[in-house]
Short mmCIF file of C-alpha atoms and ligand atoms in Angstrom, two decimals:
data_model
loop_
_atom_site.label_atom_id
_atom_site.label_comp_id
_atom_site.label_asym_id
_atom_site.label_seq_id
_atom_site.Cartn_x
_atom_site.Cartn_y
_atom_site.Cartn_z
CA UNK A 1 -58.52 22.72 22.65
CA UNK A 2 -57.91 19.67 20.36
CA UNK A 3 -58.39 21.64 17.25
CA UNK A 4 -56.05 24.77 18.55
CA UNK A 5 -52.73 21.52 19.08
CA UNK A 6 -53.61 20.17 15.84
CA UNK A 7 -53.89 23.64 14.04
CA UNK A 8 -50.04 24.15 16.29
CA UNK A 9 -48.91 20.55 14.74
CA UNK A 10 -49.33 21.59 11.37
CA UNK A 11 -48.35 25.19 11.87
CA UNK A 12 -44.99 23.26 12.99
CA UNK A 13 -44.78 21.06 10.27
CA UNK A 14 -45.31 23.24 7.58
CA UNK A 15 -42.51 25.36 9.19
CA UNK A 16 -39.80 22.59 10.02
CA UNK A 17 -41.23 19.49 8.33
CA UNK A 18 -41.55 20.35 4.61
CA UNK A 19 -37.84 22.19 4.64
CA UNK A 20 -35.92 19.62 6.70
CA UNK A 21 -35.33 17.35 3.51
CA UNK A 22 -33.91 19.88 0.61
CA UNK A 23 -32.21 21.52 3.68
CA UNK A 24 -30.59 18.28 3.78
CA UNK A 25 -30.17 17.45 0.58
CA UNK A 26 -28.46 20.58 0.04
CA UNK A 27 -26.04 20.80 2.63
CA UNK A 28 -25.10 17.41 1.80
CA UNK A 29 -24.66 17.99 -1.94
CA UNK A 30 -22.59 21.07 -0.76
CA UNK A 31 -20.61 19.30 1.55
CA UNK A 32 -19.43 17.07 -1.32
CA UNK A 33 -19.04 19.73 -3.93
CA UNK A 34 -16.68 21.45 -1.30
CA UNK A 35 -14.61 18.22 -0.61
CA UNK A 36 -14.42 17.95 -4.86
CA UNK A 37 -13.53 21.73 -5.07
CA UNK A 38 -10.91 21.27 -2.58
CA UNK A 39 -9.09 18.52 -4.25
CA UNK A 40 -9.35 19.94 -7.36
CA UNK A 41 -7.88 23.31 -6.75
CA UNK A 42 -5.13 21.00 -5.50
CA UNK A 43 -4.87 19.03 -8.28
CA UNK A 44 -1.79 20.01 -9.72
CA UNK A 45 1.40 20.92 -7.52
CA UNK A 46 3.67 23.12 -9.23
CA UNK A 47 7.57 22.36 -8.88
CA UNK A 48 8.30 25.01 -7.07
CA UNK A 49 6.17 23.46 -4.26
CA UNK A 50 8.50 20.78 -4.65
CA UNK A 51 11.41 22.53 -4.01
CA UNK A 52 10.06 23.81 -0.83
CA UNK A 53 9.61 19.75 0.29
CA UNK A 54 6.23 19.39 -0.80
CA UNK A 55 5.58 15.51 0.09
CA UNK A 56 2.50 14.95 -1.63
CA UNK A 57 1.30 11.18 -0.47
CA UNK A 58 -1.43 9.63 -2.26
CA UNK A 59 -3.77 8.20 0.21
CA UNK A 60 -3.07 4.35 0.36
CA UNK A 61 0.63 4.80 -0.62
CA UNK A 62 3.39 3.37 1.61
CA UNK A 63 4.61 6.01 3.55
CA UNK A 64 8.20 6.79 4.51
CA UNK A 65 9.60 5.52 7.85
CA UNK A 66 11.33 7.90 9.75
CA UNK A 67 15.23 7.20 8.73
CA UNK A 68 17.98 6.13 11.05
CA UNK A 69 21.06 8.65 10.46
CA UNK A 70 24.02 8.86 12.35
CA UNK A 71 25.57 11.70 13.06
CA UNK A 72 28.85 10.55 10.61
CA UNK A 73 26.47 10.56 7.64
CA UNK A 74 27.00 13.28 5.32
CA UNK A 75 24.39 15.29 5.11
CA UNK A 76 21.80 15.44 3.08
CA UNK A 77 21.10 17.33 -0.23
CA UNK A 78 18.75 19.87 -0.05
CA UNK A 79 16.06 20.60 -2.92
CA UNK A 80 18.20 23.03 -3.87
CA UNK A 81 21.06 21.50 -4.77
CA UNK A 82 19.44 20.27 -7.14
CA UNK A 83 18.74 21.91 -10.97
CA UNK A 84 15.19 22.28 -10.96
CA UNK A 85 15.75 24.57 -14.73
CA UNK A 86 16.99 21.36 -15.87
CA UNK A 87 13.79 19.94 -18.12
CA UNK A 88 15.21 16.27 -17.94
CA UNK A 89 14.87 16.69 -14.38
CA UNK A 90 11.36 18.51 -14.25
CA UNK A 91 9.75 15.99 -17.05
CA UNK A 92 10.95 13.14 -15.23
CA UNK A 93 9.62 14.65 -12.12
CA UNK A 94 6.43 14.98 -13.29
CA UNK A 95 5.87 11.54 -15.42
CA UNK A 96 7.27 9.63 -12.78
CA UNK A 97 7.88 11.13 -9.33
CA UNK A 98 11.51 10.31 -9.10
CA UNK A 99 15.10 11.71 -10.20
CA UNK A 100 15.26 10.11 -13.53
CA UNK A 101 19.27 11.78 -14.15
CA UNK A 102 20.82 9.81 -11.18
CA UNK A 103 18.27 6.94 -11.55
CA UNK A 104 19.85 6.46 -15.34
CA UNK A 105 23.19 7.09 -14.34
CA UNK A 106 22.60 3.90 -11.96
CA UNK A 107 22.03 1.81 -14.55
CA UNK A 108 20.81 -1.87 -14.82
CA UNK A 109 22.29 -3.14 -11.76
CA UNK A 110 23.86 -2.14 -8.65
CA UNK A 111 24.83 -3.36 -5.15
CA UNK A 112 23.27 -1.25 -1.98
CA UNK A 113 24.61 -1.50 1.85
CA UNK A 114 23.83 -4.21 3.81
CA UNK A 115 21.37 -2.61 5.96
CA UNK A 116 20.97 -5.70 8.14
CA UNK A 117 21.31 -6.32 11.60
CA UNK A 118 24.71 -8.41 12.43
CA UNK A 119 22.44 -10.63 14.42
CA UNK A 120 21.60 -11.60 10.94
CA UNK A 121 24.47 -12.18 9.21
CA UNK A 122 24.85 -15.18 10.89
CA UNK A 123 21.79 -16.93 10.10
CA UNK A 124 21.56 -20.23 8.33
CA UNK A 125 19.11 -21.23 6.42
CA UNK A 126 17.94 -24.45 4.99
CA UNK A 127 18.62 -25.10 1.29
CA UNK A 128 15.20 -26.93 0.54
CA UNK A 129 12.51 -23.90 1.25
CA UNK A 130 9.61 -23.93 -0.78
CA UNK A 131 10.03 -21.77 -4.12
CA UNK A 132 9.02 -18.49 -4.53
CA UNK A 133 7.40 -16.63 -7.74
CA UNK A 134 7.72 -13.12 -7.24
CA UNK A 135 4.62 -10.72 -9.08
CA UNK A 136 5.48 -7.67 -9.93
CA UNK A 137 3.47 -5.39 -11.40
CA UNK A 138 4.04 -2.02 -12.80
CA UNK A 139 2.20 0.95 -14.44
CA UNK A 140 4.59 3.88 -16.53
CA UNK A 141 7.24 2.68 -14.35
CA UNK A 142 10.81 4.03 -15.45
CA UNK A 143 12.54 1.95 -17.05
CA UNK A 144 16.06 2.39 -14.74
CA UNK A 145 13.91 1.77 -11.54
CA UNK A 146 11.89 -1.44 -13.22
CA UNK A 147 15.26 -3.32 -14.29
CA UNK A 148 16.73 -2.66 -11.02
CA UNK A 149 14.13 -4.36 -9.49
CA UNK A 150 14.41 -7.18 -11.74
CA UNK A 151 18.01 -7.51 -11.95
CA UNK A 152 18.14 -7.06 -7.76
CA UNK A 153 15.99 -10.03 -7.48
CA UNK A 154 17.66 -12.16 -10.19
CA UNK A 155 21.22 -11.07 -8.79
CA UNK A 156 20.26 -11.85 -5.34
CA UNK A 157 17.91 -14.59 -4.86
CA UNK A 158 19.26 -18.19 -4.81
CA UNK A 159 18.01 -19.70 -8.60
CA UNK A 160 16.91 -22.95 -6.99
CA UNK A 161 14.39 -20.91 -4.73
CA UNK A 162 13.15 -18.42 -7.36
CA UNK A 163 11.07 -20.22 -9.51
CA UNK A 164 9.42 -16.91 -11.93
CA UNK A 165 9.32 -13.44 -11.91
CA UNK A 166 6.42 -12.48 -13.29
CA UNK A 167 6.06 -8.88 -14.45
CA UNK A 168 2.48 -7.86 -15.32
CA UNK A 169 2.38 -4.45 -17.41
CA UNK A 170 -0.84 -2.94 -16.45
CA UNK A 171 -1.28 -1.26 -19.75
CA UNK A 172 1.38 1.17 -19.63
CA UNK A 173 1.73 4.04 -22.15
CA UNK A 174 5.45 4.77 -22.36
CA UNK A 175 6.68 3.29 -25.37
CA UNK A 176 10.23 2.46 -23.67
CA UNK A 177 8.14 -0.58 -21.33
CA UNK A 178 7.15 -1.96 -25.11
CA UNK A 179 9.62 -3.74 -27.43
CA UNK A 180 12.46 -2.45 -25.43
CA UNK A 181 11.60 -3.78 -22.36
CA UNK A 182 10.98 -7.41 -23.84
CA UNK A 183 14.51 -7.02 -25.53
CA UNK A 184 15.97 -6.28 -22.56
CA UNK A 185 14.32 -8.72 -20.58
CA UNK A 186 15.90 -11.53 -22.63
CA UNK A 187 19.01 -11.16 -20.71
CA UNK A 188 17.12 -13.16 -17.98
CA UNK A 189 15.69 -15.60 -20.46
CA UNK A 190 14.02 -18.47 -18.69
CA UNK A 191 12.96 -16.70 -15.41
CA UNK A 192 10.78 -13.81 -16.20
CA UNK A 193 7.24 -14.37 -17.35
CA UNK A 194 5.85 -10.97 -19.24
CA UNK A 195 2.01 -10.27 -19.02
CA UNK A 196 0.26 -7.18 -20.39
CA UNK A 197 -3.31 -6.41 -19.40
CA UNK A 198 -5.09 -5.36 -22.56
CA UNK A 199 -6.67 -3.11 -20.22
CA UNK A 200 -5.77 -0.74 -17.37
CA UNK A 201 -6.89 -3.28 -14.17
CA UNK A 202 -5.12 -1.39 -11.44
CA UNK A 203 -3.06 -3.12 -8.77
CA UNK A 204 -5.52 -5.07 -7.15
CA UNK A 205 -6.58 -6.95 -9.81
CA UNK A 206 -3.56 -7.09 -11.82
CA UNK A 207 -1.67 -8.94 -8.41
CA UNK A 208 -4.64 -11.26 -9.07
CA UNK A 209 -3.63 -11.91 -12.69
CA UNK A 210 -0.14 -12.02 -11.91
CA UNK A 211 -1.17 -14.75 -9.21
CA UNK A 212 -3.13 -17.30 -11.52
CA UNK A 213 0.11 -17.33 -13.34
CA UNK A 214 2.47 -18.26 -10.36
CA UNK A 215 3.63 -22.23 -9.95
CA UNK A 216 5.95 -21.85 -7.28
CA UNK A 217 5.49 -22.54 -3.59
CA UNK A 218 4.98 -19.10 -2.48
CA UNK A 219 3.94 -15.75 -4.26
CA UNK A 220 5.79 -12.53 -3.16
CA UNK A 221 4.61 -9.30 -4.08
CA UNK A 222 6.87 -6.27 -5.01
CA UNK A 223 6.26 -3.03 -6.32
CA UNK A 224 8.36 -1.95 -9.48
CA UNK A 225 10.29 0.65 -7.69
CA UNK A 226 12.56 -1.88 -5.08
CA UNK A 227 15.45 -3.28 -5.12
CA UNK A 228 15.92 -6.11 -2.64
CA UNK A 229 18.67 -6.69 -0.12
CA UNK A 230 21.07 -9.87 0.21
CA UNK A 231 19.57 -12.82 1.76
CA UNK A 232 16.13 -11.27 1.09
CA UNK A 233 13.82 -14.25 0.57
CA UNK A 234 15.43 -16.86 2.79
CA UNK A 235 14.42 -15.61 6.05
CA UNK A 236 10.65 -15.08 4.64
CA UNK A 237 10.40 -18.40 3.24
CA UNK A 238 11.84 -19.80 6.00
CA UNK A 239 8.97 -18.29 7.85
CA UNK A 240 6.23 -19.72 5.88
CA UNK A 241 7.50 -23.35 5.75
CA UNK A 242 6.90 -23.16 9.50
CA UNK A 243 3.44 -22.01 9.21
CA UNK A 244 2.10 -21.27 6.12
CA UNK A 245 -0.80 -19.11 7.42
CA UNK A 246 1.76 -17.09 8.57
CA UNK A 247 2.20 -13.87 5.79
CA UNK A 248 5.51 -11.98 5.95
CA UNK A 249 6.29 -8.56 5.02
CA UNK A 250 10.52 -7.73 4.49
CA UNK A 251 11.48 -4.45 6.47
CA UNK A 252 10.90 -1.71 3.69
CA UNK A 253 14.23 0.42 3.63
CA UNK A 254 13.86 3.65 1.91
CA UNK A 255 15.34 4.58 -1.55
CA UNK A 256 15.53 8.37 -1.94
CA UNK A 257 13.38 9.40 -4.62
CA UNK A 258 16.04 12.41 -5.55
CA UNK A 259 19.57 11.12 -4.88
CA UNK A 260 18.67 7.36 -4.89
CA UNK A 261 20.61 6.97 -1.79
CA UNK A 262 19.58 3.34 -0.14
CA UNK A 263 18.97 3.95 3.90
CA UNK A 264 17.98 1.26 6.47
CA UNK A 265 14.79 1.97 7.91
CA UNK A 266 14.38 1.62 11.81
CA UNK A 267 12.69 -1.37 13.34
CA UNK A 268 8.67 -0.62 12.74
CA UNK A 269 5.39 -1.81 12.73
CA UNK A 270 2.83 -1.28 10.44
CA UNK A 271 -0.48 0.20 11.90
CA UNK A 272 -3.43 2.64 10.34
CA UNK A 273 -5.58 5.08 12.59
CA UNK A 274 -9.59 5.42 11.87
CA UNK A 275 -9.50 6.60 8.67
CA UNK A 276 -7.81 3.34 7.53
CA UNK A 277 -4.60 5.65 6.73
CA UNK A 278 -1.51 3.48 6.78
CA UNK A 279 1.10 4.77 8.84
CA UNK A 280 4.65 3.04 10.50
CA UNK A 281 4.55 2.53 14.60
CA UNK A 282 7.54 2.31 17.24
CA UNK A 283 7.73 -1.35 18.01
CA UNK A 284 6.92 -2.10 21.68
CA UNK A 285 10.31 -2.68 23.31
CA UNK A 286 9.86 -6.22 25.11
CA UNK A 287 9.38 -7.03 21.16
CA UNK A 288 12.99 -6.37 20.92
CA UNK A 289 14.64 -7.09 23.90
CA UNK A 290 17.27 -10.20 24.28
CA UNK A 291 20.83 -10.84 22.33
CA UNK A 292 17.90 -11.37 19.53
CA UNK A 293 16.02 -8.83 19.38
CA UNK A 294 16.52 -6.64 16.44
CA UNK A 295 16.26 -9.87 14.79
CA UNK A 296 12.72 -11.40 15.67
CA UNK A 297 9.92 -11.10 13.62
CA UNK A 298 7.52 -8.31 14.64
CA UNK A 299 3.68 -8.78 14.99
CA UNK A 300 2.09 -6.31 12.82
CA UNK A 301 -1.23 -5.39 12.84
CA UNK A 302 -1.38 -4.53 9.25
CA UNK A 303 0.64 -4.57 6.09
CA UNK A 304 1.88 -1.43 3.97
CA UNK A 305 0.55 -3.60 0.94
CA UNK A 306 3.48 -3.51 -1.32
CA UNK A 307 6.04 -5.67 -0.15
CA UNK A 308 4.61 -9.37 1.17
CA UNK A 309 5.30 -13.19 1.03
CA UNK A 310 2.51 -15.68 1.50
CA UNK A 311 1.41 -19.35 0.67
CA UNK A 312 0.11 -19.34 -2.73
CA UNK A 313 -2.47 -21.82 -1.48
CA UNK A 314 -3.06 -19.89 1.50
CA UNK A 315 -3.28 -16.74 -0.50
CA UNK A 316 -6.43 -18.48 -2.11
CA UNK A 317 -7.91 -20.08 0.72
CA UNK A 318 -8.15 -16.34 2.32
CA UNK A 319 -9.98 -15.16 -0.74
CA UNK A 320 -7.39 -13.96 -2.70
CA UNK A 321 -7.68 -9.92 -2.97
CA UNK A 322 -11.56 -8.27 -3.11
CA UNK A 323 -12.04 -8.24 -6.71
CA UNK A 324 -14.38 -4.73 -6.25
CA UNK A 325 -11.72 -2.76 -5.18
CA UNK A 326 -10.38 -0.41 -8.01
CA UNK A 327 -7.02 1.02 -8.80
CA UNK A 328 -5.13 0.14 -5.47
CA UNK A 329 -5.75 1.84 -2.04
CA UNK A 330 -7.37 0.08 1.03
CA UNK A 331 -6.46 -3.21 -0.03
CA UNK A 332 -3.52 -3.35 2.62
CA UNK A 333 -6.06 -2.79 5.36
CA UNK A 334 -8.09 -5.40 4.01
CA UNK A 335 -5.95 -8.28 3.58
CA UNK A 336 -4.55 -7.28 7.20
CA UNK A 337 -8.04 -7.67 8.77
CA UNK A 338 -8.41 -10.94 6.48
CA UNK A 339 -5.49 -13.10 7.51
CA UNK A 340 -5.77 -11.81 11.58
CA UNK A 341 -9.32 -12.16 11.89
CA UNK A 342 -9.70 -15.35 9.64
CA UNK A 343 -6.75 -17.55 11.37
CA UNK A 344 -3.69 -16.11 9.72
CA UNK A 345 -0.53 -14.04 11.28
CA UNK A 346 1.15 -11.23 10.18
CA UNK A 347 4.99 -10.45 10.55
CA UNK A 348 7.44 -8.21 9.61
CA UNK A 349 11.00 -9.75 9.43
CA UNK A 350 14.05 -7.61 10.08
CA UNK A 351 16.57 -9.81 8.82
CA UNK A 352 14.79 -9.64 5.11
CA UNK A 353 15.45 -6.08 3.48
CA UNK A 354 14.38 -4.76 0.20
CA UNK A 355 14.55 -1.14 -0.61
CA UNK A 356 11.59 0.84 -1.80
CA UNK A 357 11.23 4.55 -3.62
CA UNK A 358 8.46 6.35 -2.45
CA UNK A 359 7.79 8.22 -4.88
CA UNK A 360 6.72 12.55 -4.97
CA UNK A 361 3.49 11.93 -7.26
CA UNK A 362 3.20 15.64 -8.21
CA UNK A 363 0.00 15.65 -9.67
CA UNK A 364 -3.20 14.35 -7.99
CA UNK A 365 -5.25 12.05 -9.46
CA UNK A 366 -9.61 12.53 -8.43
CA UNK A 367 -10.38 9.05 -10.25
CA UNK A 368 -7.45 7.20 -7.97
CA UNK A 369 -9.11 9.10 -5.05
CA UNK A 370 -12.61 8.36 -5.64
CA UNK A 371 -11.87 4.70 -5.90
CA UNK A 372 -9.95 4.80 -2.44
CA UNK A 373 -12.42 5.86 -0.90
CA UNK A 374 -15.23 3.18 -2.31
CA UNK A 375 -12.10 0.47 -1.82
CA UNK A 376 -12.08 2.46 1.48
CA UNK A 377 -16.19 1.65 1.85
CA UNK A 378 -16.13 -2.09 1.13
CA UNK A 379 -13.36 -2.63 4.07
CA UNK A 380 -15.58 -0.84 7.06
CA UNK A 381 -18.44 -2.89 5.56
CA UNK A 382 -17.04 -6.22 5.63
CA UNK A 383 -14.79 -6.06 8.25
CA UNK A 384 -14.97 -3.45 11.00
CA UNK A 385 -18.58 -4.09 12.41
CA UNK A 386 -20.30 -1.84 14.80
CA UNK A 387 -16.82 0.09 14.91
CA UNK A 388 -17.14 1.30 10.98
CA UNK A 389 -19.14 3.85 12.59
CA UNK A 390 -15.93 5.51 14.02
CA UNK A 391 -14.50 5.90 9.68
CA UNK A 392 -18.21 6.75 8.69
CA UNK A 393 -18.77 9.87 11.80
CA UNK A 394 -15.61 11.29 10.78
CA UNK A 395 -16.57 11.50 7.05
CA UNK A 396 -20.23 11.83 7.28
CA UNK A 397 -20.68 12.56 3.94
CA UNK A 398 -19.33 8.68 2.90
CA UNK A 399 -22.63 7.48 4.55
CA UNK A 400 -24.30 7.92 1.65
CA UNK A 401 -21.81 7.06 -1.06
CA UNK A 402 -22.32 4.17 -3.01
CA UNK A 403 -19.33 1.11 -2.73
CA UNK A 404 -20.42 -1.28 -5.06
CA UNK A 405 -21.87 -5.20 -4.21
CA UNK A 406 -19.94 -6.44 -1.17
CA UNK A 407 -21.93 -9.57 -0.68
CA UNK A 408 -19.55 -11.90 -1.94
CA UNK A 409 -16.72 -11.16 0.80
CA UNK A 410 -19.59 -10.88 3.24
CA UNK A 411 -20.08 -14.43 2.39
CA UNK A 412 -16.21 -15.06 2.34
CA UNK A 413 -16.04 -14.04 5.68
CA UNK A 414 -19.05 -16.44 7.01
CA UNK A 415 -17.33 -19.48 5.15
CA UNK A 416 -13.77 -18.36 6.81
CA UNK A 417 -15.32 -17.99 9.94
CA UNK A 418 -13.64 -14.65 10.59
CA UNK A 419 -13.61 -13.34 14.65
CA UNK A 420 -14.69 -10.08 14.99
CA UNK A 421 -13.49 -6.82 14.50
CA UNK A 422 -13.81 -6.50 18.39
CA UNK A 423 -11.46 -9.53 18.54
CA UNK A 424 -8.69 -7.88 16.49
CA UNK A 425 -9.16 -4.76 18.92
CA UNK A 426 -8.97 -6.58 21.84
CA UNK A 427 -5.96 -8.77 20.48
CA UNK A 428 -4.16 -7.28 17.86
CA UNK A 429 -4.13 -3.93 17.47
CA UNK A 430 -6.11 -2.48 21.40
CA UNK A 431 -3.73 0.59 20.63
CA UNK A 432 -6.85 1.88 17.75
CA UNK A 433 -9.76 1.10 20.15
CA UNK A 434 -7.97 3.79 22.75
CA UNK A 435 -7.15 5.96 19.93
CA UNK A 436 -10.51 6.67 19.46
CA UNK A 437 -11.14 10.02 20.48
CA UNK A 438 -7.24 11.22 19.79
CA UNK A 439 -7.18 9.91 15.90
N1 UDP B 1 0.37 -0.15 -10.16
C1 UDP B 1 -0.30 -0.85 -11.15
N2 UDP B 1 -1.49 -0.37 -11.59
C2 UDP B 1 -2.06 0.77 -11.08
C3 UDP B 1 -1.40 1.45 -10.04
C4 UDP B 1 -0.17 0.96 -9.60
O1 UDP B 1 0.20 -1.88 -11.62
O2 UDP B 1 -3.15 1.15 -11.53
C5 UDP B 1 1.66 -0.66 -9.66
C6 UDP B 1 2.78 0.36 -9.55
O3 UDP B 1 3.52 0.45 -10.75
C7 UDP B 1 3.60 -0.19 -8.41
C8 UDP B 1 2.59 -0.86 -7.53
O4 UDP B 1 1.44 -1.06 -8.34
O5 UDP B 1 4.52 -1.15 -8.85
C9 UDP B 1 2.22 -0.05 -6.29
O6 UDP B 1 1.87 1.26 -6.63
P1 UDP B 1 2.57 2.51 -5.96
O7 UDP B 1 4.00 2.31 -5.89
O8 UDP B 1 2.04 3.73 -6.63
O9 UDP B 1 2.02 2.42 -4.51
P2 UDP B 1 2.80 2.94 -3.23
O10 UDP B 1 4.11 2.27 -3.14
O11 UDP B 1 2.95 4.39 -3.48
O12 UDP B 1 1.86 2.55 -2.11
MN1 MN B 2 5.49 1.76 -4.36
#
């Protein structure tokens, strides 16, 4: 009887047991081979996609809030309208994701509505804030859209508060941000500090670079596609001398990537669903009740990354940015978690507006990708506890992709004596917990 189960046992294993693992191996290789394929037969969008509104979003980037328009507002061009035969148009298109004609014909400076509240208008605020240095770094940026930003900031910051800009190239190729851009730049002798990375760091690191070079009080991160609002930095500052573990984000108006058109963006907060994709949420509306409501800060649960004011001292005592992470992507979600779970705050602030391009990256890039994901990796690793298993079951195949040392934030976290990720759920942001089996 013995003999005839052990003679069924091995019967069963030979069957079952010795497949199971290349079964496994296989399906999983396949599984990733079909996620590769599928990106890469989507690797290149033609323009006639784009004419049909193709939005292609990389994953990471700042999406577009859903626009305010009033019925009086002209309406808006179509695709169409405009000259897609044109090859200015289509290059530019295609090197850098934006009209370069009208973005040329803008020029080096120019003024954009007031896309405040009124509620706002009638702020004071004090004239000793701390200083700010403002990092911004830039990769093939055009060179239109990166002296706007400049000139913006220069034009509409108070001098006494702005203590630098610092511009850090990330090894750019286009020979225009070379010689010519330090020519131009002289116009603002005195305020701008110029650093090139001798090699191509990506965003995460090269905000660290631009960092170590900042004096003033308070570092505030822009991309090189903005162009900030009047009475920008006042109310952010102003924020921070109160509390300065409190990090502020400036409501991100949009700047139309075709027509260049600057449109307020509605109140929002800033939220991402399991698969640590950023996206823009309705703010709740006792947040905004009261004669000064559209004008209160708004508790955000996480930051779209680009646009952000903090402490410089703070900004090191939080650990800075997680030197592993490559290119950019994922970062925003991490710093979020960082500054709620480790004793910060995170605000948006209405009254403080700076424009923003999102730009129509037409091609997709598989070495930008592959890094959000790892960047993607360290951040349910570090931060999200038990729950990383809700990212990990709805990409099974990242359960067995490599993300690089994380011990060193691990340990970060210990020293900061972070709350858990159940913490943030419960206080923060309960709206993800409930999402669970919707997102
Ligand atoms: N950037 C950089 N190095 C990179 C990628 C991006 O310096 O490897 C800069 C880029 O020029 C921009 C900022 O980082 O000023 C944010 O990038 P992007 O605008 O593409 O992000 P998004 O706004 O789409 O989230
Ligand atoms: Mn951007």
């Amino acid at each position: 009887m013995r003999n005839i189960l052990i003679q069924c046992l091995f019967c069963a294993f030979l069957l079952f047991g010795i497949w199971i693992p290349p079964l496994f191996i296989y399906f999983h290789h396949h599984h990733e081979s079909y996620q590769n394929n599928t990106q890469e037969s989507e690797s290149l969008l033609s323009l006639e996609k784009y004419g049909h509104q193709q939005i292609l979003h990389n994953p990471g980037q700042i999406p577009r809030p859903q626009v305010v328009t009033n019925p009086s507002d002209k309406e808006e061009p179509k695709n169409n309208d405009f000259n897609f035969s044109d090859p200015e148009l289509t290059s530019g298109l295609l090197k850098y994701g934006l009209n370069i004609i009208v973005s040329k014909s803008l020029g080096y400076q120019r003024d954009v509505p007031d896309s405040r509240n009124a509620i706002c208008l009638g702020k004071q605020y004090p004239t000793n804030l701390p200083t700010a240095s403002v990092v911004i770094c830039f990769y093939n940026e055009e060179f239109h859209v990166l002296f706007r930003t400049v000139s913006s900031v220069i034009y509409l910051t108070p001098s006494h508060l702005l203590e630098e800009i610092i511009l850090v190239d990330d090894h750019s190729e286009y020979d225009d941000l070379k010689e010519k851009l330090d020519g131009y730049l002289e116009t603002f002798r005195g305020k701008i500090k110029l650093i090139r990375n001798k090699e191509r760091e990506g965003l995460i690191r090269s905000r660290m670079i631009g960092a170590g070079h900042a004096s003033g009080d308070v570092l505030v991160f822009l991309d090189s596609h903005c162009e900030v609002n009047r009475v920008w930095l006042e109310p952010l500052l102003q924020a921070i001398s109160k509390n300065p573990k409190m990090v502020v984000c400036p409501l991100i108006d949009v700047i139309d990537e075709m027509t260049f058109e600057y449109k307020a963006s509605p109140l929002v907060r800033g939220i991402f669903d399991w698969n640590l994709q950023f996206k823009w949420d309705k703010v709740f509306s006792y947040e905004v009740e009261g004669p000064d409501g559209p004008s209160k800060p708004i508790r955000s649960p996480a930051m779209a990354g680009g646009l952000f004011a903090i402490n410089r001292h703070y900004f090191y005592e939080i650990g800075q940015y997680d030197k592993g992470m490559n290119f950019w992507g994922g970062e925003n979600v991490e710093i979020s978690l960082r500054i709620w779970m480790c004793g910060g705050q995170l605000y948006i602030i209405p009254c403080s507006r700076v424009g923003h391009v999102v730009r129509n990256h037409l091609k997709r890039d598989p070495d930008l990708e592959r890094a959000v994901i790892e960047n993607y990796l360290r951040v349910v690793h570090v931060w999200m506890d038990e729950h990383k298993a809700h990212f990990l079951n709805r990409r099974p195949a990242l359960k067995f992709k490599s993300y690089g040392n994380v011990s060193e934030r691990v340990k970060l976290r210990k020293q900061l004596k972070c709350k858990s990720f159940q913490w943030y759920l419960d206080t923060i942001f309960p709206e993800l917990e409930v999402s669970v089996n919707f997102w």
